[in-house]
Coordinates of C-alpha atoms and ligand atoms in Angstrom, one line a residue:
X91 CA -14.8 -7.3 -110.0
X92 CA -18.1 -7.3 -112.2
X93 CA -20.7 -4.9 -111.2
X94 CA -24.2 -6.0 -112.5
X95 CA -26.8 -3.6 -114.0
X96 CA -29.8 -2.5 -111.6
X97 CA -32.0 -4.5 -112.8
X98 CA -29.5 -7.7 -113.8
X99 CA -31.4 -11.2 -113.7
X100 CA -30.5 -14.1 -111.7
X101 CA -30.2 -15.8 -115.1
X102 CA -27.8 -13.0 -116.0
X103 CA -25.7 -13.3 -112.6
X104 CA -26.0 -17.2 -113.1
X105 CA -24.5 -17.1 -116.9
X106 CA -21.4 -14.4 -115.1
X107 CA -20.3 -17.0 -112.8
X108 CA -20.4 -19.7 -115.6
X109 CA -18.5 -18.0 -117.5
X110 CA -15.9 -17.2 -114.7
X111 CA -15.9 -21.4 -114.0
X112 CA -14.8 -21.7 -117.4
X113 CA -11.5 -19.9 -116.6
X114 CA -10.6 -21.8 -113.6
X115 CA -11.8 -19.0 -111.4
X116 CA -14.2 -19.2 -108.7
X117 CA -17.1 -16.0 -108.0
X118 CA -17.9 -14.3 -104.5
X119 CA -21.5 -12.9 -105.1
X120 CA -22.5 -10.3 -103.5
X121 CA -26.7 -8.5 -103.3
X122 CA -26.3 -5.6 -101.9
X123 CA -29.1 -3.4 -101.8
X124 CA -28.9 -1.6 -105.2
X125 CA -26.9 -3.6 -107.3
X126 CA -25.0 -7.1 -107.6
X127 CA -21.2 -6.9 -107.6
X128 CA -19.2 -9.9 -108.4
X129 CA -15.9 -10.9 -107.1
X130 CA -13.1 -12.7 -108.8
X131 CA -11.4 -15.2 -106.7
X132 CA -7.8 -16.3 -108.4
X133 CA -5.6 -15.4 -110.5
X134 CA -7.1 -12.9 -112.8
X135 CA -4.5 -12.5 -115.0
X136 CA -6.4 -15.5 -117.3
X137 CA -9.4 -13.4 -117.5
X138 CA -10.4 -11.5 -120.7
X139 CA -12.1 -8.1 -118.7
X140 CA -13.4 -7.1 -121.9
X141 CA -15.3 -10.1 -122.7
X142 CA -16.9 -10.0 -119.7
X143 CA -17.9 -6.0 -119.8
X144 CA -20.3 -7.2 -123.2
X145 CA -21.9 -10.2 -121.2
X146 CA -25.8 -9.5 -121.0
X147 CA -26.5 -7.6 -117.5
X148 CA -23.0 -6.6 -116.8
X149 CA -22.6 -2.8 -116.2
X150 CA -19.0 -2.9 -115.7
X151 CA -16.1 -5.5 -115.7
X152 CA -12.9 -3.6 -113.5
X153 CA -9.3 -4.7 -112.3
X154 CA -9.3 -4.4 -108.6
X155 CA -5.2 -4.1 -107.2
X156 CA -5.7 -4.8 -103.6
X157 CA -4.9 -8.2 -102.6
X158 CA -8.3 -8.1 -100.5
X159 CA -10.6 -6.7 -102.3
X160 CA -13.2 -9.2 -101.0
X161 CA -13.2 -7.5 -97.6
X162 CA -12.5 -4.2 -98.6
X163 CA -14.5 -0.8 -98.3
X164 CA -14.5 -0.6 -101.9
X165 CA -16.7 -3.6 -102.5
X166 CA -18.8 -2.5 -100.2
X167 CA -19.5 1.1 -101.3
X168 CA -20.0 -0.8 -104.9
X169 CA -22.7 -2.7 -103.0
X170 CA -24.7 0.6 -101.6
X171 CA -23.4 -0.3 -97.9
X172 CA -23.1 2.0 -94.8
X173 CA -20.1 3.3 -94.2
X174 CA -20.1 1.3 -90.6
X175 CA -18.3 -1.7 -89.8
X176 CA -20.0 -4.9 -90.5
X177 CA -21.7 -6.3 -87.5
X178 CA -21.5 -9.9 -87.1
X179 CA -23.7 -11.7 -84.6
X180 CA -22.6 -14.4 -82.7
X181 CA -26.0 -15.7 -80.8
X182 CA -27.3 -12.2 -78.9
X183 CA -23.8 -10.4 -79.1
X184 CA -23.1 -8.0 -82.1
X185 CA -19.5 -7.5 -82.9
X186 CA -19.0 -4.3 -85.1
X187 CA -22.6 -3.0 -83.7
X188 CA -23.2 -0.2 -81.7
X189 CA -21.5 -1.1 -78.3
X190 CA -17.9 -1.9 -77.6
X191 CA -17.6 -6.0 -77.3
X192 CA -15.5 -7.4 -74.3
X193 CA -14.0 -10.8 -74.7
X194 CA -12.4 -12.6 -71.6
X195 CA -11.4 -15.6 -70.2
X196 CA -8.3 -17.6 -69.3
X197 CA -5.6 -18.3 -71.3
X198 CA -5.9 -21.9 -71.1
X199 CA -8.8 -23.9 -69.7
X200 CA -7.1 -25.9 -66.9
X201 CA -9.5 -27.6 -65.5
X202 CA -13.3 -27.6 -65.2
X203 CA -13.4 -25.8 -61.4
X204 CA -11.0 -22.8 -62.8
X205 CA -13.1 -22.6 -66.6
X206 CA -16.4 -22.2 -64.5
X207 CA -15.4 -19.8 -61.7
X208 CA -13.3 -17.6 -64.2
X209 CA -16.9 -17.9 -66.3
X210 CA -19.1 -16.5 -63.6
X211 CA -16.5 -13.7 -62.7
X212 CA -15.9 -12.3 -66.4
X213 CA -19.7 -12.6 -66.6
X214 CA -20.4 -10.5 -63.6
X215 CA -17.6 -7.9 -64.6
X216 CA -19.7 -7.5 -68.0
X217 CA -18.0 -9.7 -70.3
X218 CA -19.8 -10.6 -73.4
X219 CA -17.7 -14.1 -74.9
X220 CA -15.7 -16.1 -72.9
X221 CA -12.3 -17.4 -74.0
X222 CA -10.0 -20.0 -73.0
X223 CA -7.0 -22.0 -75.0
X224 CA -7.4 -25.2 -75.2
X225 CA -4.6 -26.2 -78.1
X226 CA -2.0 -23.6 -76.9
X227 CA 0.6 -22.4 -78.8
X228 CA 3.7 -22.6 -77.3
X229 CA 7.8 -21.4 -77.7
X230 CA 8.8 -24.6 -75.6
X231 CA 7.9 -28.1 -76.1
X232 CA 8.4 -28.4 -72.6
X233 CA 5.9 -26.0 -71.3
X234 CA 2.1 -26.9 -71.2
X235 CA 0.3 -27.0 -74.2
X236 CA -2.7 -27.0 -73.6
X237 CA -5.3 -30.0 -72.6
X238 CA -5.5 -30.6 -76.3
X239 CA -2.4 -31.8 -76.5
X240 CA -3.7 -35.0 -73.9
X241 CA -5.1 -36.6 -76.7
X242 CA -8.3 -36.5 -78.4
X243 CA -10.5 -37.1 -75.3
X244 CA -8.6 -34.7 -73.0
X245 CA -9.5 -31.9 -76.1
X246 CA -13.2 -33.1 -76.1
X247 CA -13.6 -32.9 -72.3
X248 CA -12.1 -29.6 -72.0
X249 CA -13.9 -28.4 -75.4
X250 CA -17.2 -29.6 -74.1
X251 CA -16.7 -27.3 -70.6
X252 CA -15.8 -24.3 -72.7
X253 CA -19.4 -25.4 -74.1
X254 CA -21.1 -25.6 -70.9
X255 CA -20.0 -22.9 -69.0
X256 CA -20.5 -20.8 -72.1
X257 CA -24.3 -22.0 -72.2
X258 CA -24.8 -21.6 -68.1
X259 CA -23.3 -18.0 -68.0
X260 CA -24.9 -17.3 -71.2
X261 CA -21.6 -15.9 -73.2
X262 CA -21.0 -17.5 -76.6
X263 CA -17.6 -19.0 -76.5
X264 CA -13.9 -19.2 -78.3
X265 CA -10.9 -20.4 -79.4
X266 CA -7.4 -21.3 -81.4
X267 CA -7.5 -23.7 -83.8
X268 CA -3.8 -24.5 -84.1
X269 CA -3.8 -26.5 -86.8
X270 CA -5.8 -27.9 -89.6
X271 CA -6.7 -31.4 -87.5
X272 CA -8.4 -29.6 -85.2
X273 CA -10.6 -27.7 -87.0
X274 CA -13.6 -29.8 -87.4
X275 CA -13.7 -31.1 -83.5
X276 CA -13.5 -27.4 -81.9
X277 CA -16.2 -26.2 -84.9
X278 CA -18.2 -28.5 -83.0
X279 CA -17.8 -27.1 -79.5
X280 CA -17.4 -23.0 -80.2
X281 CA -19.0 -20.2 -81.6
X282 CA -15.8 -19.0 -83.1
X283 CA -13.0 -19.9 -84.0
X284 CA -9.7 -18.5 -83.4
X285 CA -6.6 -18.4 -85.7
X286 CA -3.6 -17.3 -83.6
X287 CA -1.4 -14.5 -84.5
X288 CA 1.5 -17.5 -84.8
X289 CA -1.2 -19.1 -87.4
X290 CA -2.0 -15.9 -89.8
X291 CA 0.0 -17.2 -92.6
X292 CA -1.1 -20.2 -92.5
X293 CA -3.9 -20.6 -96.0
X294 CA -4.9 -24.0 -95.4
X295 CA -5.8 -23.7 -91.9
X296 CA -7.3 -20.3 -92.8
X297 CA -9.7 -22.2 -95.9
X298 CA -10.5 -25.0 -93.6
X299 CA -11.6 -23.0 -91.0
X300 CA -13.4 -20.6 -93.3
X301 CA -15.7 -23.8 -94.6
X302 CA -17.1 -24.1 -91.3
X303 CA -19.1 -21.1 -91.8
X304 CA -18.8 -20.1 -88.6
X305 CA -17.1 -16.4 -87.4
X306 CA -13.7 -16.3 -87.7
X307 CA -11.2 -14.4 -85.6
X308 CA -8.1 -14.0 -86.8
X309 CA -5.0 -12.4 -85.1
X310 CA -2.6 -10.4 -86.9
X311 CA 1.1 -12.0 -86.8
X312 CA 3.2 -10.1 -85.2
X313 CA 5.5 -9.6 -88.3
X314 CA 2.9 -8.8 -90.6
X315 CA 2.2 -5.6 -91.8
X316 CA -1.4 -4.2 -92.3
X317 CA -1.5 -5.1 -96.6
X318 CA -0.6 -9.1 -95.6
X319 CA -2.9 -9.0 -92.2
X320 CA -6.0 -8.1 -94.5
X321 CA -4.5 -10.0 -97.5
X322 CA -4.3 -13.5 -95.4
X323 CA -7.8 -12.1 -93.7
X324 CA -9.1 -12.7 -97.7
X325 CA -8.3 -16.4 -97.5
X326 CA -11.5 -16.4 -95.3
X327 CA -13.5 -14.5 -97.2
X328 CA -12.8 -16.2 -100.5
X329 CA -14.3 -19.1 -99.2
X330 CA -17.6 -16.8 -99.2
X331 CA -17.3 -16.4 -95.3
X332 CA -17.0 -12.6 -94.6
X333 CA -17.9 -13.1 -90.6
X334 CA -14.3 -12.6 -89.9
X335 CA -13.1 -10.6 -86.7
X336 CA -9.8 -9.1 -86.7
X337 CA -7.1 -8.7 -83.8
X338 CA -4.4 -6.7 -83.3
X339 CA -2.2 -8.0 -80.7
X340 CA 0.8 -6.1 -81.1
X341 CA 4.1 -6.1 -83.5
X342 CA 7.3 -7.5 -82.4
X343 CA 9.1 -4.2 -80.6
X344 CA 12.1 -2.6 -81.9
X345 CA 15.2 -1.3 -80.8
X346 CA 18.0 -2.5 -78.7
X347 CA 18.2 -3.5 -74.7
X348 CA 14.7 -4.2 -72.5
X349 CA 11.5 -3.1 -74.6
X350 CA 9.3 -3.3 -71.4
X351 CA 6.2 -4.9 -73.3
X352 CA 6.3 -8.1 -74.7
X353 CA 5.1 -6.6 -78.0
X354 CA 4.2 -3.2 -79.6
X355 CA 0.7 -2.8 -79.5
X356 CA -0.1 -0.9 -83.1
X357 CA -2.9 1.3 -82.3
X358 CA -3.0 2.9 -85.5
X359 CA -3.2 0.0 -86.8
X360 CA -7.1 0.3 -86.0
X361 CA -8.4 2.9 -87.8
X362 CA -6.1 2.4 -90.3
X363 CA -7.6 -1.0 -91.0
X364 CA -10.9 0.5 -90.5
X365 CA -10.3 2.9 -93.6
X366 CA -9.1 -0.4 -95.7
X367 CA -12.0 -2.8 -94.6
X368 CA -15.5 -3.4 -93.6
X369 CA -14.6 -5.9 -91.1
X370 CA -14.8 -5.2 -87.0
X371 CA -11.2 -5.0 -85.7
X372 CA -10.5 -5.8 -82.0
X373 CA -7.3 -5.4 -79.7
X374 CA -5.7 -7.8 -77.5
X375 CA -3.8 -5.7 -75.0
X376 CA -3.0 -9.0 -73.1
X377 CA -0.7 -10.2 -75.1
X378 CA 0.4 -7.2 -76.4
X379 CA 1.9 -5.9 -73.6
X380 CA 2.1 -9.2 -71.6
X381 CA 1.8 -6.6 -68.2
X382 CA -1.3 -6.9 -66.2
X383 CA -0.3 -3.3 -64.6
X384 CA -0.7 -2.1 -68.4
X385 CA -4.3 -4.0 -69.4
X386 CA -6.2 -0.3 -68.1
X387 CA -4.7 1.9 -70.2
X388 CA -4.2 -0.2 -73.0
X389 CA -7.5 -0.8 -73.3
X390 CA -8.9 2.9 -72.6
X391 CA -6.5 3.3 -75.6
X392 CA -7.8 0.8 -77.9
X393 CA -11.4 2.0 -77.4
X394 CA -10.5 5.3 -78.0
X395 CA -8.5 3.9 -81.3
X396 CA -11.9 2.9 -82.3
X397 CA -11.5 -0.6 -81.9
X398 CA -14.5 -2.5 -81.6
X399 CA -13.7 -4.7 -78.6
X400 CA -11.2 -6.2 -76.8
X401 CA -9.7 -9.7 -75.7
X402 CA -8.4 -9.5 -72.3
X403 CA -7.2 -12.6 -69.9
X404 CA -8.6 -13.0 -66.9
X405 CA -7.9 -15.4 -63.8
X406 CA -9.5 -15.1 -60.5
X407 CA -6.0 -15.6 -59.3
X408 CA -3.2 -14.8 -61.7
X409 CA -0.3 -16.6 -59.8
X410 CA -1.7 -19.8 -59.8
X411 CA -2.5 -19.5 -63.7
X412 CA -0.3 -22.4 -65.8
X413 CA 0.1 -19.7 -68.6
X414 CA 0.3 -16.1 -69.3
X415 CA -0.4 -15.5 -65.4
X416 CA 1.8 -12.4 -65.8
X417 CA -0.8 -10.6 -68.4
X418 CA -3.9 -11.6 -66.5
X419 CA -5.8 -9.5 -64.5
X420 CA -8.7 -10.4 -62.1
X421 CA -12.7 -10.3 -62.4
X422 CA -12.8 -6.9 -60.5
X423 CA -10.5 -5.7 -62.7
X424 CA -11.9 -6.5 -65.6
X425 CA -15.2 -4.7 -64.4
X426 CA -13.3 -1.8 -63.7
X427 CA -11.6 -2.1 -67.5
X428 CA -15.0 -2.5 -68.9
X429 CA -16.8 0.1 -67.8
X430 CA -13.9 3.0 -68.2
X431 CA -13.7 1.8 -71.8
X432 CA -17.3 2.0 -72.3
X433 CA -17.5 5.5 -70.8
X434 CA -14.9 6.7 -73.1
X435 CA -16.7 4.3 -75.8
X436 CA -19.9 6.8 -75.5
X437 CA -18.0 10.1 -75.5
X438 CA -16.5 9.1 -78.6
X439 CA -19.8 8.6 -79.8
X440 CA -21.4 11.8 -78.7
X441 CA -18.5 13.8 -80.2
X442 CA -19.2 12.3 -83.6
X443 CA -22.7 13.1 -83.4
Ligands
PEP130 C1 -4.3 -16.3 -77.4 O1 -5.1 -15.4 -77.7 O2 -4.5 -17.3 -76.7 C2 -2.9 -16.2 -78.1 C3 -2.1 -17.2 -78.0 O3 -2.7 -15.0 -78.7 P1 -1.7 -14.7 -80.0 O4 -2.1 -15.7 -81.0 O5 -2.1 -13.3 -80.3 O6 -0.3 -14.8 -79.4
MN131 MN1 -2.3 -16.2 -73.5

């Protein structure tokens, strides 16, 4: 990391990242409001610190060990920031602002009659971004993958009514990019794009999807631990897109016989993240627990966590849903979700005032 002087040029920052090019590195600048600090991206083991240290403007040239520095606190406390997660705005919404975000929607979009009636429900329970699959990942081959998988015109179709009713119930929209193919037709539908917690590792979707400049969110797999959630999180952000979202969505649960849940959802894995990083961490409690009778207190949970939102499926009739039916809960149920979580939302806020 190379911290410029006060005062440093944009001649000066110019000739740092020159000099960076020349060893086969690439540079993440950052303004922040007192100072310029620049970030390494590759393998810094080629790079002399010291020269760098005498270059003209440079206050400091350091070693950073974390593998994501990029998105940590520490880059941001270098840069003067707030101590606040960073708020990303995705058309009126503010993720990581002052009020908890809800996100909710099917799992998949079946058809354009369920997309648009589960639309005007989550709306009216208070929803804020509407989801909906439309490249699904799947265990079986033989279960429904999606309309994606009907070929490039089925995807479009179902893309463009993700579009629609997102624009007539006023809720930016979003969802998984499954692989690299598909990134640049959903980037043309959505306002962002989901990598699924079976996708984290995966760098070359995580790039591509990064170039789009759009927000990413990504979900945490459920094998990772928090160091290689945020480290594959950096991917993103070394392509010099830091609107990334994370979810947690639960750990694969331990123990022999019947767990009960289909994963363990890692609460602490929220504000532990939120020490580590400047980035807005949200909870899936859907497919966490995969229980609709658990979505309530799950979600009262993850709010009190601190996360700052939630993803929750939702079906005006659960039983009839093609996937996931067993997690969903209704509209009215969603309201009721919503507003416990944002009374305990401003409780936790009064108590920290
Ligand atoms: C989803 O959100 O649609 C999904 C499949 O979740 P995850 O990647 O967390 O399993
Ligand atoms: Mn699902």
């Amino acid at each position: 990391m190379i911290i410029m002087k006060a005062g440093a040029t944009d001649a000066e920052v110019a000739n740092v990242v020159e000099e960076i090019k020349k060893y086969g590195l690439r540079a993440d600048v950052s303004r922040g409001e007192f100072r310029t600090v620049i970030g390494l991206v590759g393998d810094e083991r080629k790079i002399p610190f010291s020269h760098f240290a005498v270059l003209p403007g440079v206050k400091e040239a350091m070693m950073v060990e974390t593998p994501y520095k990029l998105i940590s606190k520490e880059y941001s406390k270098l840069l003067g920031e707030e101590d606040e997660p960073r708020v990303i705005k995705v058309g009126n919404i503010s993720i990581g602002g002052d009020e908890p975000v809800f996100i909710a929607g099917p799992c998949a979009v079946e058809s354009r009659q369920q997309l648009f009636r589960i639309a005007e429900g989550v709306k009216k329970a208070g929803a804020h971004i509407l989801r909906g699959g439309v490249f699904k990942p799947r265990s079986s081959v033989h279960s429904f993958q999606g309309l994606g998988a009907g070929g490039p015109e089925e995807a479009e179709e179902a893309l463009s009514w993700l579009r629609e009713a997102g624009q007539q119930f006023e809720m930016p929209v979003i969802t998984e990019i499954r692989g690299e193919t598909q990134v640049d037709l959903v980037a043309d539908y959505v306002d962002i794009l989901q990598i699924g917690a079976r996708n984290m590792y995966d760098q070359d979707l995580l790039t591509r999807a990064a170039r789009k400049n759009k927000p990413v969110m990504l979900k945490r797999h459920f094998g990772a631990g928090i160091e290689e959630f945020l480290s594959f999180a950096e991917y993103i952000a070394a392509e010099g897109n830091k609107d990334i979202i994370l979810c947690e969505r639960g750990i694969i649960p331990i123990g022999k016989g019947k767990s009960y849940t289909r994963y363990t959802l890692d609460l602490a894995a929220v504000p532990a993240i939120q020490k580590e990083t400047y980035l807005p961490i949200l909870a899936d409690p859907s497919h966490a627990t995969g229980r609709r009778d658990l979505i309530f207190n799950m979600s009262c949970a993850s709010i009190a966590a601190g996360a700052s939102g939630l993803m929750i499926e939702t079906h005006y009739n659960p039983a009839e849903a093609m996937v996931d039916g067993q997690q969903m809960i209704t509209p009215d149920e969603l309201k009721e979700v919503i507003q416990a979580c944002q009374s305990i939302h401003r409780l936790l806020v009064k108590k920290q005032k």
